[in-house]
PDB file of C-alpha atoms in Angstrom:
ATOM      1  CA  MET A   1     108.474 116.916  67.259  1.00 73.00           C
ATOM      2  CA  LYS A   2     105.982 118.825  65.902  1.00 81.00           C
ATOM      3  CA  TYR A   3     102.878 120.516  67.410  1.00 87.00           C
ATOM      4  CA  THR A   4     100.669 117.339  65.464  1.00 91.00           C
ATOM      5  CA  TYR A   5      99.273 115.122  66.313  1.00 92.00           C
ATOM      6  CA  PRO A   6      98.739 112.202  63.296  1.00 93.00           C
ATOM      7  CA  LYS A   7      97.391 109.131  62.652  1.00 94.00           C
ATOM      8  CA  LYS A   8     100.947 107.140  63.660  1.00 94.00           C
ATOM      9  CA  GLU A   9     101.303 108.459  67.074  1.00 94.00           C
ATOM     10  CA  LYS A  10      97.408 107.335  68.393  1.00 96.00           C
ATOM     11  CA  LEU A  11      97.725 104.010  70.515  1.00 95.00           C
ATOM     12  CA  LYS A  12      95.050 101.810  68.496  1.00 94.00           C
ATOM     13  CA  SER A  13      96.125  98.226  68.981  1.00 94.00           C
ATOM     14  CA  LYS A  14      93.999  96.694  71.662  1.00 96.00           C
ATOM     15  CA  LYS A  15      97.189  93.800  72.047  1.00 96.00           C
ATOM     16  CA  LEU A  16      99.182  96.515  72.781  1.00 95.00           C
ATOM     17  CA  ILE A  17      96.429  98.362  75.402  1.00 96.00           C
ATOM     18  CA  ASP A  18      96.025  95.849  76.966  1.00 97.00           C
ATOM     19  CA  GLN A  19      99.715  94.729  77.938  1.00 96.00           C
ATOM     20  CA  LEU A  20     100.053  98.338  79.065  1.00 96.00           C
ATOM     21  CA  PHE A  21      97.563  97.923  81.771  1.00 96.00           C
ATOM     22  CA  ALA A  22      99.003  94.441  82.555  1.00 97.00           C
ATOM     23  CA  GLU A  23     102.607  95.548  82.904  1.00 96.00           C
ATOM     24  CA  GLY A  24     102.511  99.516  82.133  1.00 95.00           C
ATOM     25  CA  GLN A  25     103.244 101.625  86.042  1.00 96.00           C
ATOM     26  CA  SER A  26     101.595 104.835  86.405  1.00 95.00           C
ATOM     27  CA  VAL A  27     102.439 108.179  87.727  1.00 96.00           C
ATOM     28  CA  SER A  28      99.284 111.096  88.453  1.00 95.00           C
ATOM     29  CA  ALA A  29      98.160 114.395  88.636  1.00 93.00           C
ATOM     30  CA  PHE A  30      94.326 114.612  89.581  1.00 94.00           C
ATOM     31  CA  PRO A  31      92.357 114.924  87.449  1.00 96.00           C
ATOM     32  CA  LEU A  32      94.578 112.709  84.930  1.00 97.00           C
ATOM     33  CA  ARG A  33      96.664 109.760  85.246  1.00 97.00           C
ATOM     34  CA  LEU A  34      99.377 108.728  82.497  1.00 96.00           C
ATOM     35  CA  VAL A  35      99.716 104.936  82.374  1.00 97.00           C
ATOM     36  CA  TYR A  36     102.753 104.317  80.705  1.00 96.00           C
ATOM     37  CA  LEU A  37     105.328 102.059  79.269  1.00 95.00           C
ATOM     38  CA  SER A  38     108.349 101.289  77.422  1.00 94.00           C
ATOM     39  CA  THR A  39     108.020  98.913  74.079  1.00 93.00           C
ATOM     40  CA  THR A  40     108.562  99.887  70.392  1.00 91.00           C
ATOM     41  CA  PHE A  41     106.526 100.054  67.641  1.00 88.00           C
ATOM     42  CA  ASN A  42     107.490  99.300  63.545  1.00 89.00           C
ATOM     43  CA  GLU A  43     106.572 103.018  62.991  1.00 86.00           C
ATOM     44  CA  ASP A  44     109.663 105.644  63.673  1.00 89.00           C
ATOM     45  CA  VAL A  45     107.457 107.218  66.227  1.00 90.00           C
ATOM     46  CA  LEU A  46     108.335 107.822  70.183  1.00 90.00           C
ATOM     47  CA  VAL A  47     105.191 107.806  71.653  1.00 93.00           C
ATOM     48  CA  LYS A  48     101.909 106.718  71.148  1.00 95.00           C
ATOM     49  CA  THR A  49      99.428 108.122  72.517  1.00 96.00           C
ATOM     50  CA  GLY A  50      95.272 106.835  73.687  1.00 97.00           C
ATOM     51  CA  VAL A  51      92.771 109.851  75.664  1.00 97.00           C
ATOM     52  CA  SER A  52      89.897 107.814  77.911  1.00 97.00           C
ATOM     53  CA  VAL A  53      87.424 109.369  79.759  1.00 97.00           C
ATOM     54  CA  SER A  54      85.251 107.335  82.188  1.00 95.00           C
ATOM     55  CA  LYS A  55      81.374 106.425  81.327  1.00 96.00           C
ATOM     56  CA  ARG A  56      80.861 105.996  85.495  1.00 96.00           C
ATOM     57  CA  HIS A  57      81.666 109.624  85.826  1.00 95.00           C
ATOM     58  CA  PHE A  58      80.473 110.800  82.677  1.00 96.00           C
ATOM     59  CA  LYS A  59      77.040 109.698  81.586  1.00 96.00           C
ATOM     60  CA  THR A  60      76.796 111.280  78.252  1.00 97.00           C
ATOM     61  CA  ALA A  61      78.934 110.703  75.844  1.00 97.00           C
ATOM     62  CA  VAL A  62      78.435 114.685  74.386  1.00 97.00           C
ATOM     63  CA  ASP A  63      80.370 115.154  77.910  1.00 97.00           C
ATOM     64  CA  ARG A  64      83.229 112.094  77.130  1.00 97.00           C
ATOM     65  CA  ASN A  65      83.836 113.497  73.718  1.00 97.00           C
ATOM     66  CA  ARG A  66      84.443 117.210  74.722  1.00 97.00           C
ATOM     67  CA  ILE A  67      87.258 115.655  77.589  1.00 97.00           C
ATOM     68  CA  LYS A  68      88.879 113.776  75.157  1.00 97.00           C
ATOM     69  CA  ARG A  69      89.165 116.623  72.657  1.00 97.00           C
ATOM     70  CA  LEU A  70      90.781 118.758  75.786  1.00 97.00           C
ATOM     71  CA  LEU A  71      93.030 116.168  76.281  1.00 97.00           C
ATOM     72  CA  ARG A  72      94.227 115.599  72.871  1.00 97.00           C
ATOM     73  CA  GLU A  73      95.054 119.384  72.568  1.00 96.00           C
ATOM     74  CA  ALA A  74      96.626 120.033  75.405  1.00 96.00           C
ATOM     75  CA  TYR A  75      98.900 116.497  74.684  1.00 96.00           C
ATOM     76  CA  ARG A  76      99.309 118.094  71.269  1.00 95.00           C
ATOM     77  CA  LEU A  77     100.385 120.986  72.597  1.00 95.00           C
ATOM     78  CA  ASN A  78     102.950 120.075  74.631  1.00 94.00           C
ATOM     79  CA  LYS A  79     104.291 116.859  74.055  1.00 91.00           C
ATOM     80  CA  SER A  80     107.395 118.746  71.866  1.00 90.00           C
ATOM     81  CA  HIS A  81     108.724 120.335  74.972  1.00 91.00           C
ATOM     82  CA  TYR A  82     108.218 117.303  77.137  1.00 91.00           C
ATOM     83  CA  PHE A  83     109.121 114.294  74.953  1.00 89.00           C
ATOM     84  CA  ASN A  84     111.909 115.648  71.789  1.00 86.00           C
ATOM     85  CA  ASN A  85     114.970 113.846  74.098  1.00 85.00           C
ATOM     86  CA  LEU A  86     112.808 111.069  75.085  1.00 87.00           C
ATOM     87  CA  THR A  87     115.479 107.485  73.594  1.00 89.00           C
ATOM     88  CA  THR A  88     112.918 104.389  74.241  1.00 91.00           C
ATOM     89  CA  GLN A  89     109.635 104.719  72.437  1.00 93.00           C
ATOM     90  CA  HIS A  90     106.526 104.760  74.862  1.00 94.00           C
ATOM     91  CA  ALA A  91     102.897 103.569  74.851  1.00 96.00           C
ATOM     92  CA  PHE A  92     100.586 105.915  76.506  1.00 96.00           C
ATOM     93  CA  MET A  93      97.720 105.933  77.287  1.00 97.00           C
ATOM     94  CA  ILE A  94      95.909 109.371  79.808  1.00 97.00           C
ATOM     95  CA  LEU A  95      92.783 108.807  81.605  1.00 97.00           C
ATOM     96  CA  TYR A  96      91.063 111.570  82.719  1.00 97.00           C
ATOM     97  CA  ILE A  97      89.594 110.433  86.531  1.00 96.00           C
ATOM     98  CA  GLY A  98      87.900 113.660  87.938  1.00 95.00           C
ATOM     99  CA  LYS A  99      84.184 114.183  88.547  1.00 95.00           C
ATOM    100  CA  GLU A 100      83.628 117.508  87.871  1.00 96.00           C
ATOM    101  CA  LYS A 101      83.500 118.742  83.311  1.00 96.00           C
ATOM    102  CA  PRO A 102      87.393 120.590  82.871  1.00 96.00           C
ATOM    103  CA  THR A 103      88.329 123.674  81.323  1.00 96.00           C
ATOM    104  CA  PHE A 104      91.369 123.338  78.747  1.00 97.00           C
ATOM    105  CA  ALA A 105      93.005 125.785  81.014  1.00 97.00           C
ATOM    106  CA  GLN A 106      92.716 122.957  83.574  1.00 97.00           C
ATOM    107  CA  VAL A 107      93.452 120.454  81.093  1.00 97.00           C
ATOM    108  CA  GLU A 108      96.431 122.153  79.823  1.00 96.00           C
ATOM    109  CA  THR A 109      98.154 122.716  83.872  1.00 97.00           C
ATOM    110  CA  SER A 110      97.852 118.980  85.057  1.00 96.00           C
ATOM    111  CA  MET A 111      98.951 117.520  81.648  1.00 96.00           C
ATOM    112  CA  LYS A 112     102.316 120.147  82.659  1.00 96.00           C
ATOM    113  CA  ARG A 113     102.327 118.706  85.380  1.00 96.00           C
ATOM    114  CA  LEU A 114     101.948 114.974  84.599  1.00 96.00           C
ATOM    115  CA  PHE A 115     104.220 115.511  82.084  1.00 94.00           C
ATOM    116  CA  GLU A 116     107.172 116.423  84.789  1.00 94.00           C
ATOM    117  CA  LYS A 117     106.182 113.860  86.534  1.00 94.00           C
ATOM    118  CA  PHE A 118     106.699 111.074  83.998  1.00 93.00           C
ATOM    119  CA  LEU A 119     109.848 112.279  83.612  1.00 92.00           C
ATOM    120  CA  THR A 120     111.791 112.795  86.862  1.00 91.00           C
ATOM    121  CA  VAL A 121     110.153 109.128  87.203  1.00 86.00           C
ATOM    122  CA  GLY A 122     109.162 106.708  84.100  1.00 70.00           C
ATOM    123  CA  SER A 123     111.984 107.914  81.779  1.00 60.00           C
ATOM    124  CA  ASN A 124     114.267 106.372  84.598  1.00 65.00           C
ATOM    125  CA  ASP A 125     113.149 102.810  83.533  1.00 56.00           C
TER     126      ASP A 125
END
């Protein structure tokens, strides 16, 4: 897996997102939550990922977009380290559930803890 986040790895399908929240499991590493679902795609990617930040906690779009950029960057840099040996395809949604604006270092350490928890809990499914 490369250190890229191309369009085919982005979770865009409304139907798949609804299914993810209806049937998926989740793991948390505050201030992040990962909702995941084992599924199949037409493309040859292992993981499709989306990010989301609550409008309730961050009223301005500027703040939400900044946090989403941090989440995507932390995901991009760490995905190859954690998901190279996944065998099944997964859909992921990474949610920021904190109330304070994070720094990149905080997001990255939380992302690593989140992926560690997923690999111990979620890859057994």
